[in-house]
Amino acid sequence: MTIPSRVFSGVQPTGNLHLGNYLGAIQRFVALQDEHDCLYCVVDLHAITVWQEPAELRHNIREVTAAFLAAGIDPKKHIVFNQSQVAGHSELAWIFNCVARMGWLNRMTQFKEKAGKNRENASVGLFAYPNLMAADILLYRATHVPVGEDQKQHLELSRDIAQKFNNDFAASIAENGFGEMFFPLPEPLIAGPATRVMSLRDGKAKMSKSDPSDLSRINLTDDADTIAQKIRKARTDPDPLPAVSDGLEGRPEAANLAGIYAALAGTDVPGVLAEFGGSQFSDFKKALTDLAVEKLAPINAEMRRYLADPAEIDRILADGADRASVLAEETMGAVKDIIGLIRH
Ligand code: AQP
C-alpha cells in the first residue's frame, strides 16, 4: 500500500513570533501548498510544556493562526488547526511514549538547553516533547515536514519512532492489510538561505522567542519604525560585505544579514553578495530595512485584521480541527488494531 505525500508542520503559540519562524517555517509552508496536501498546526500542547499564562496562551494561539493566514496559507484548500482540538495527538503521543526509548530522549539537545541546570524541576512534558512531535506528524502519516534547522534532531527521532513501530508490529501491520510499513519515515524539508536565522545582537545565537532582548529579533508584529531601528542596531563587523560567500567565513553577523536578505528577496546568498559585495553595512542595512518592511508590513496589517475578529479565527480553527479529526481517527483506529487494543 503506498502512502500519499502529505506535509505537516507546526508552530508553538509561545508569543514573540519572529522573522526566524517566518523565514525558517511559515514562508516555506506557504510555498509548499501549491504542490502538496498540507496540515499546519498551532501546537498548543507543546507550548504548555513550560508555563503559559492562560489568557496569553489563548491570544497567542490566535496570533499564530493569524500569522499563518496573513502569510498566505489557504485554510479552505489545506488544514489549519490547533493541536489540542484533535485528541489523537495526545493519544498517539502516549503510544509513542511506549515505543521511544529513554536513551533516545536523553540525547535531545533541545531538552538540555530548555531545562537548563534545574532538570529535576522541568516538566515531564518537556522531556517527552519529541514523542508528541512524532505523534503530530505521524497521526496524519505525513511524509514531509518543513522546519528550521533547530528541529533536525527531533525529526530524526520521529523517523526512529516510525521505524521502531513498523519493526515491532511488522507481522500485525501485514495482517491488517498495510503491507510492510504503516508509518512513513517523514522527511525533513530544511532548505534555503534562512534555515537558522541568528540573533541580531549575537551572530552565534539563534533568533529566538525567549531571548530577553527584544532587539535580538524582528517580531512579526513590529511596525516599520521598529524594524528599521532593530536593523540599524544589528551587530556587524567593520568590514564591507564580501563579493563571494567564502568571504563570510568567520563573519556570522554578516552571514546572517545576507541570509535574511536572500530569504526575503527569494534569492540566494551568492546573489545578494553579487549585488552588495563591497558595500558598507550602513548602505546594506538601509536596503535590508526597505525589503523587510516591504515584505513584512502587509503580513503585519493582515495579522491585525484577523486578530480584530477572534470569532472568525476560532471558526477557522474549529473547521480545520473537524477535518483533521477525520484523518486522525482513521490512523488511530488502524494503530489500535495493529497494537491489539479492542475498539468499537
Ligand atoms: N531562528 C530560527 N531560524 C529559522 N527557523 C526557526 N524556527 C525557530 N527559530 C528559528 C522554526 O520555526 C518553527 C516554529 O518554531 P517553534 O515556535 O515551534 O519553536 P522554537 O524552535 O522553539 O522557536 P524559538 O523561537 O526558538 O522559541 P524558543 O525561544 O522558545 O526556543 C520551527 O520549524 C522552527 O525550526
Short mmCIF file of C-alpha atoms and ligand atoms in Angstrom, two decimals:
data_model
loop_
_atom_site.label_atom_id
_atom_site.label_comp_id
_atom_site.label_asym_id
_atom_site.label_seq_id
_atom_site.Cartn_x
_atom_site.Cartn_y
_atom_site.Cartn_z
CA MET A 1 0.00 0.00 0.00
CA THR A 2 1.53 3.37 -0.95
CA ILE A 3 1.31 6.25 1.49
CA PRO A 4 0.33 9.54 -0.25
CA SER A 5 2.64 12.53 0.08
CA ARG A 6 1.45 14.90 2.79
CA VAL A 7 3.02 17.90 4.52
CA PHE A 8 2.66 18.59 8.25
CA SER A 9 4.29 21.27 10.38
CA GLY A 10 3.57 23.30 13.48
CA VAL A 11 4.45 26.46 15.35
CA GLN A 12 4.20 26.92 19.12
CA PRO A 13 1.95 29.70 20.41
CA THR A 14 4.55 30.98 22.86
CA GLY A 15 4.49 34.66 21.86
CA ASN A 16 7.04 36.85 20.05
CA LEU A 17 6.62 35.16 16.67
CA HIS A 18 9.73 36.33 14.82
CA LEU A 19 11.48 36.56 11.48
CA GLY A 20 13.22 33.20 12.09
CA ASN A 21 9.85 31.48 12.50
CA TYR A 22 8.66 33.21 9.34
CA LEU A 23 11.66 32.54 7.08
CA GLY A 24 12.55 29.11 8.51
CA ALA A 25 8.99 27.82 8.61
CA ILE A 26 5.89 29.87 7.73
CA GLN A 27 7.14 31.32 4.41
CA ARG A 28 8.03 27.77 3.35
CA PHE A 29 4.62 26.45 4.46
CA VAL A 30 3.08 28.91 2.00
CA ALA A 31 5.35 27.81 -0.84
CA LEU A 32 4.53 24.11 -0.35
CA GLN A 33 0.77 24.47 -0.58
CA ASP A 34 0.64 24.57 -4.38
CA GLU A 35 2.11 21.10 -4.75
CA HIS A 36 1.03 19.21 -1.62
CA ASP A 37 -1.81 18.48 0.75
CA CYS A 38 -0.78 20.34 3.89
CA LEU A 39 -1.73 20.43 7.56
CA TYR A 40 -0.47 23.44 9.51
CA CYS A 41 -0.93 23.25 13.23
CA VAL A 42 -0.70 25.65 16.15
CA VAL A 43 0.97 23.28 18.59
CA ASP A 44 -0.56 24.49 21.84
CA LEU A 45 0.10 21.24 23.72
CA HIS A 46 3.82 21.74 23.06
CA ALA A 47 3.58 25.28 24.40
CA ILE A 48 2.33 24.10 27.82
CA THR A 49 5.45 22.02 28.42
CA VAL A 50 6.58 25.28 30.02
CA TRP A 51 4.30 27.61 32.00
CA GLN A 52 1.88 29.73 29.94
CA GLU A 53 -0.46 32.38 31.33
CA PRO A 54 -3.96 31.20 30.23
CA ALA A 55 -5.16 34.49 28.71
CA GLU A 56 -1.84 34.98 26.89
CA LEU A 57 -1.91 31.42 25.59
CA ARG A 58 -5.38 31.97 24.13
CA HIS A 59 -4.18 35.18 22.47
CA ASN A 60 -1.00 33.53 21.17
CA ILE A 61 -2.95 30.63 19.62
CA ARG A 62 -4.99 33.17 17.67
CA GLU A 63 -1.87 35.19 16.81
CA VAL A 64 -0.04 32.21 15.26
CA THR A 65 -3.20 31.34 13.34
CA ALA A 66 -3.42 34.94 12.14
CA ALA A 67 0.23 34.76 11.02
CA PHE A 68 -0.46 31.59 9.02
CA LEU A 69 -3.43 33.19 7.30
CA ALA A 70 -1.77 36.59 6.80
CA ALA A 71 1.28 34.92 5.24
CA GLY A 72 -0.97 33.30 2.64
CA ILE A 73 -1.92 29.82 3.87
CA ASP A 74 -5.30 28.91 2.45
CA PRO A 75 -7.44 27.29 5.18
CA LYS A 76 -10.00 26.06 2.68
CA LYS A 77 -7.59 24.12 0.48
CA HIS A 78 -5.43 23.00 3.41
CA ILE A 79 -6.00 22.29 7.09
CA VAL A 80 -5.20 24.94 9.70
CA PHE A 81 -6.00 23.98 13.28
CA ASN A 82 -4.78 23.91 16.87
CA GLN A 83 -3.42 20.68 18.23
CA SER A 84 -5.48 20.42 21.43
CA GLN A 85 -8.74 20.23 19.45
CA VAL A 86 -7.73 16.88 17.96
CA ALA A 87 -7.49 14.26 20.71
CA GLY A 88 -5.45 11.89 18.54
CA HIS A 89 -2.26 13.92 19.13
CA SER A 90 -2.24 13.12 22.86
CA GLU A 91 -3.43 9.57 22.30
CA LEU A 92 -0.73 8.70 19.78
CA ALA A 93 1.89 10.52 21.87
CA TRP A 94 1.11 8.13 24.73
CA ILE A 95 1.60 5.15 22.47
CA PHE A 96 4.90 6.66 21.29
CA ASN A 97 5.93 7.14 24.94
CA CYS A 98 5.83 3.36 24.99
CA VAL A 99 7.76 2.98 21.72
CA ALA A 100 10.55 5.56 22.19
CA ARG A 101 13.45 4.65 24.48
CA MET A 102 14.69 6.74 27.41
CA GLY A 103 18.17 6.73 25.87
CA TRP A 104 16.85 8.34 22.69
CA LEU A 105 15.22 11.20 24.59
CA ASN A 106 18.22 11.63 26.84
CA ARG A 107 20.22 12.62 23.77
CA MET A 108 17.90 15.50 22.77
CA THR A 109 19.91 18.71 22.93
CA GLN A 110 16.84 20.97 22.99
CA PHE A 111 15.66 19.43 26.28
CA LYS A 112 19.09 20.06 27.79
CA GLU A 113 19.04 23.68 26.60
CA LYS A 114 15.47 24.38 27.69
CA ALA A 115 15.63 22.53 31.02
CA GLY A 116 18.89 24.30 31.87
CA LYS A 117 20.63 23.47 35.10
CA ASN A 118 17.48 22.64 37.02
CA ARG A 119 16.50 19.49 35.14
CA GLU A 120 14.76 17.94 38.16
CA ASN A 121 12.26 20.78 38.02
CA ALA A 122 11.49 20.53 34.26
CA SER A 123 8.07 19.13 33.36
CA VAL A 124 7.80 15.52 32.23
CA GLY A 125 6.10 17.00 29.14
CA LEU A 126 9.24 18.95 28.20
CA PHE A 127 11.23 15.71 28.30
CA ALA A 128 8.63 13.78 26.26
CA TYR A 129 8.10 16.69 23.82
CA PRO A 130 9.76 14.90 20.85
CA ASN A 131 7.32 11.98 21.21
CA LEU A 132 4.40 14.40 20.91
CA MET A 133 6.06 15.93 17.86
CA ALA A 134 6.39 12.47 16.29
CA ALA A 135 2.69 11.92 17.05
CA ASP A 136 1.75 15.25 15.42
CA ILE A 137 3.42 14.21 12.18
CA LEU A 138 2.58 10.52 12.11
CA LEU A 139 -1.05 10.95 13.16
CA TYR A 140 -1.53 12.14 9.57
CA ARG A 141 1.09 9.75 8.19
CA ALA A 142 2.79 12.89 6.87
CA THR A 143 5.73 12.36 4.56
CA HIS A 144 7.34 15.82 4.55
CA VAL A 145 7.98 18.27 7.37
CA PRO A 146 9.21 21.82 6.66
CA VAL A 147 11.14 23.05 9.70
CA GLY A 148 14.10 25.18 10.71
CA GLU A 149 17.50 23.62 11.32
CA ASP A 150 16.90 23.51 15.10
CA GLN A 151 14.26 20.79 14.65
CA LYS A 152 16.50 18.37 12.73
CA GLN A 153 17.28 16.16 15.72
CA HIS A 154 13.60 15.90 16.68
CA LEU A 155 12.72 14.91 13.10
CA GLU A 156 15.33 12.15 13.23
CA LEU A 157 13.69 10.89 16.41
CA SER A 158 10.30 10.90 14.67
CA ARG A 159 11.81 8.69 11.98
CA ASP A 160 13.29 6.36 14.60
CA ILE A 161 9.90 6.06 16.31
CA ALA A 162 8.14 5.33 12.99
CA GLN A 163 10.77 2.74 12.13
CA LYS A 164 10.59 1.01 15.51
CA PHE A 165 6.78 0.90 15.41
CA ASN A 166 6.94 -0.58 11.89
CA ASN A 167 9.50 -3.19 13.03
CA ASP A 168 7.89 -4.09 16.37
CA PHE A 169 4.48 -4.61 14.80
CA ALA A 170 5.58 -5.83 11.34
CA ALA A 171 3.50 -9.02 11.47
CA SER A 172 0.38 -7.25 12.68
CA ILE A 173 0.82 -4.41 10.16
CA ALA A 174 0.84 -7.00 7.36
CA GLU A 175 -2.10 -8.95 8.88
CA ASN A 176 -4.13 -5.73 8.99
CA GLY A 177 -3.52 -5.16 5.29
CA PHE A 178 -0.96 -2.34 5.47
CA GLY A 179 1.87 -4.21 3.77
CA GLU A 180 5.42 -3.72 5.04
CA MET A 181 5.15 -0.44 6.90
CA PHE A 182 2.35 1.52 8.48
CA PHE A 183 4.11 4.81 9.18
CA PRO A 184 6.18 6.60 6.52
CA LEU A 185 9.62 7.81 7.62
CA PRO A 186 8.98 11.56 7.47
CA GLU A 187 11.49 13.66 5.53
CA PRO A 188 12.62 16.97 6.99
CA LEU A 189 12.47 19.83 4.49
CA ILE A 190 15.25 22.11 5.68
CA ALA A 191 16.36 24.26 2.79
CA GLY A 192 17.01 27.80 1.63
CA PRO A 193 19.19 30.62 2.91
CA ALA A 194 17.39 31.08 6.27
CA THR A 195 17.09 27.67 7.94
CA ARG A 196 18.77 29.13 11.01
CA VAL A 197 18.22 32.86 11.42
CA MET A 198 20.52 34.22 14.09
CA SER A 199 20.02 36.88 16.76
CA LEU A 200 20.56 40.44 15.57
CA ARG A 201 22.66 41.02 18.70
CA ASP A 202 24.81 37.88 18.50
CA GLY A 203 25.51 36.07 15.24
CA LYS A 204 26.28 32.85 17.13
CA ALA A 205 22.92 32.59 18.93
CA LYS A 206 19.66 31.55 17.26
CA MET A 207 16.96 34.22 16.87
CA SER A 208 14.53 33.03 19.49
CA LYS A 209 11.20 33.93 21.09
CA SER A 210 12.62 33.55 24.56
CA ASP A 211 15.65 35.85 24.12
CA PRO A 212 15.18 38.52 26.82
CA SER A 213 16.40 41.23 24.41
CA ASP A 214 13.66 42.38 22.03
CA LEU A 215 16.41 43.94 19.88
CA SER A 216 17.67 40.41 19.13
CA ARG A 217 14.71 39.62 16.90
CA ILE A 218 12.27 41.15 14.43
CA ASN A 219 8.79 40.26 15.60
CA LEU A 220 6.04 39.77 13.03
CA THR A 221 4.07 42.35 14.99
CA ASP A 222 6.81 45.04 14.76
CA ASP A 223 5.92 48.22 12.85
CA ALA A 224 8.15 49.75 10.16
CA ASP A 225 9.96 52.12 12.57
CA THR A 226 10.76 49.30 14.97
CA ILE A 227 12.05 47.08 12.15
CA ALA A 228 14.26 49.94 10.92
CA GLN A 229 15.59 50.60 14.41
CA LYS A 230 16.39 46.93 15.06
CA ILE A 231 18.21 46.50 11.73
CA ARG A 232 20.14 49.75 12.30
CA LYS A 233 21.25 48.50 15.70
CA ALA A 234 22.04 44.96 14.48
CA ARG A 235 25.58 43.94 15.35
CA THR A 236 28.05 43.84 12.45
CA ASP A 237 31.80 43.93 11.92
CA PRO A 238 33.69 46.92 10.48
CA ASP A 239 34.47 45.42 7.03
CA PRO A 240 32.33 45.88 3.93
CA LEU A 241 30.28 42.95 2.61
CA PRO A 242 32.38 40.45 0.64
CA ALA A 243 31.68 39.72 -3.04
CA VAL A 244 31.61 35.92 -2.62
CA SER A 245 30.35 33.51 0.06
CA ASP A 246 33.86 32.40 1.16
CA GLY A 247 34.34 35.93 2.46
CA LEU A 248 31.56 35.33 5.04
CA GLU A 249 33.70 32.71 6.80
CA GLY A 250 34.17 33.76 10.44
CA ARG A 251 31.71 36.67 10.00
CA PRO A 252 28.47 35.27 11.50
CA GLU A 253 26.65 38.61 11.71
CA ALA A 254 27.39 39.45 8.06
CA ALA A 255 26.37 35.93 7.01
CA ASN A 256 23.13 36.26 8.98
CA LEU A 257 22.09 39.57 7.42
CA ALA A 258 22.96 38.33 3.93
CA GLY A 259 20.91 35.16 4.54
CA ILE A 260 17.93 37.18 5.79
CA TYR A 261 18.10 39.43 2.73
CA ALA A 262 18.31 36.42 0.40
CA ALA A 263 15.32 34.68 2.01
CA LEU A 264 13.19 37.83 1.94
CA ALA A 265 14.15 38.56 -1.69
CA GLY A 266 13.60 34.96 -2.81
CA THR A 267 17.20 34.64 -3.98
CA ASP A 268 20.37 33.07 -2.51
CA VAL A 269 23.39 34.40 -0.64
CA PRO A 270 25.72 34.43 -3.69
CA GLY A 271 23.08 36.51 -5.50
CA VAL A 272 22.96 39.00 -2.60
CA LEU A 273 26.76 39.26 -2.48
CA ALA A 274 26.92 39.76 -6.25
CA GLU A 275 24.68 42.79 -5.74
CA PHE A 276 26.07 44.19 -2.48
CA GLY A 277 29.71 42.96 -2.38
CA GLY A 278 31.91 45.91 -1.38
CA SER A 279 29.00 47.84 0.21
CA GLN A 280 29.31 49.27 3.69
CA PHE A 281 26.85 47.88 6.24
CA SER A 282 25.21 51.27 6.61
CA ASP A 283 24.07 51.05 2.96
CA PHE A 284 23.23 47.35 3.07
CA LYS A 285 21.18 47.82 6.23
CA LYS A 286 19.12 50.52 4.51
CA ALA A 287 18.36 48.15 1.62
CA LEU A 288 17.57 45.34 4.07
CA THR A 289 15.23 47.60 6.04
CA ASP A 290 13.33 48.60 2.88
CA LEU A 291 12.99 44.97 1.84
CA ALA A 292 11.96 43.75 5.31
CA VAL A 293 9.34 46.48 5.63
CA GLU A 294 8.04 45.82 2.10
CA LYS A 295 7.64 42.08 2.85
CA LEU A 296 6.52 42.22 6.47
CA ALA A 297 4.23 45.28 6.54
CA PRO A 298 1.41 43.59 4.55
CA ILE A 299 1.65 40.49 6.78
CA ASN A 300 1.57 42.69 9.86
CA ALA A 301 -1.52 44.53 8.55
CA GLU A 302 -3.31 41.27 7.68
CA MET A 303 -2.50 39.81 11.10
CA ARG A 304 -4.08 42.82 12.76
CA ARG A 305 -7.15 42.48 10.55
CA TYR A 306 -7.60 38.82 11.51
CA LEU A 307 -6.93 39.48 15.19
CA ALA A 308 -9.66 42.12 15.23
CA ASP A 309 -12.13 39.27 14.66
CA PRO A 310 -11.18 36.43 17.05
CA ALA A 311 -14.50 34.64 16.44
CA GLU A 312 -13.57 34.21 12.78
CA ILE A 313 -10.16 32.78 13.75
CA ASP A 314 -11.85 30.37 16.16
CA ARG A 315 -14.26 29.32 13.41
CA ILE A 316 -11.36 28.58 11.03
CA LEU A 317 -9.60 26.57 13.76
CA ALA A 318 -12.76 24.58 14.54
CA ASP A 319 -13.32 23.79 10.87
CA GLY A 320 -9.67 22.70 10.50
CA ALA A 321 -9.90 20.56 13.63
CA ASP A 322 -13.02 18.82 12.33
CA ARG A 323 -11.27 17.96 9.07
CA ALA A 324 -8.03 16.92 10.81
CA SER A 325 -10.02 14.70 13.21
CA VAL A 326 -11.38 12.63 10.34
CA LEU A 327 -7.82 11.78 9.24
CA ALA A 328 -6.65 11.32 12.82
CA GLU A 329 -9.43 8.90 13.72
CA GLU A 330 -8.61 6.78 10.71
CA THR A 331 -4.97 6.49 11.80
CA MET A 332 -5.83 5.87 15.46
CA GLY A 333 -8.27 3.10 14.52
CA ALA A 334 -5.59 1.37 12.48
CA VAL A 335 -2.95 1.87 15.20
CA LYS A 336 -5.23 0.31 17.81
CA ASP A 337 -5.93 -2.68 15.57
CA ILE A 338 -2.21 -3.11 14.88
CA ILE A 339 -1.28 -2.93 18.57
CA GLY A 340 -4.09 -5.28 19.66
CA LEU A 341 -6.31 -2.81 21.52
CA ILE A 342 -10.05 -3.50 21.32
CA ARG A 343 -12.24 -0.69 19.97
CA HIS A 344 -15.85 -0.45 18.99
N1 AQP B 1 15.94 31.28 14.36
C1 AQP B 1 15.27 30.47 13.54
N2 AQP B 1 15.60 30.34 12.24
C2 AQP B 1 14.92 29.53 11.40
N3 AQP B 1 13.84 28.79 11.80
C3 AQP B 1 13.46 28.91 13.09
N4 AQP B 1 12.46 28.35 13.79
C4 AQP B 1 12.50 28.78 15.07
N5 AQP B 1 13.52 29.62 15.25
C5 AQP B 1 14.14 29.74 14.02
C6 AQP B 1 11.50 27.44 13.20
O1 AQP B 1 10.20 27.96 13.43
C7 AQP B 1 9.29 26.87 13.55
C8 AQP B 1 8.42 27.08 14.75
O2 AQP B 1 9.22 27.10 15.91
P1 AQP B 1 8.52 26.87 17.31
O3 AQP B 1 7.74 28.04 17.67
O4 AQP B 1 7.74 25.64 17.29
O5 AQP B 1 9.65 26.60 18.32
P2 AQP B 1 11.09 27.06 18.56
O6 AQP B 1 12.00 26.46 17.53
O7 AQP B 1 11.39 26.67 19.95
O8 AQP B 1 11.07 28.64 18.42
P3 AQP B 1 12.03 29.63 19.15
O9 AQP B 1 11.80 30.97 18.63
O10 AQP B 1 13.42 29.16 19.12
O11 AQP B 1 11.49 29.61 20.63
P4 AQP B 1 12.28 29.40 21.97
O12 AQP B 1 12.90 30.70 22.28
O13 AQP B 1 11.22 29.03 22.93
O14 AQP B 1 13.28 28.30 21.75
C9 AQP B 1 10.12 25.58 13.62
O15 AQP B 1 10.10 24.95 12.35
C10 AQP B 1 11.50 26.09 13.91
O16 AQP B 1 12.51 25.24 13.37
#
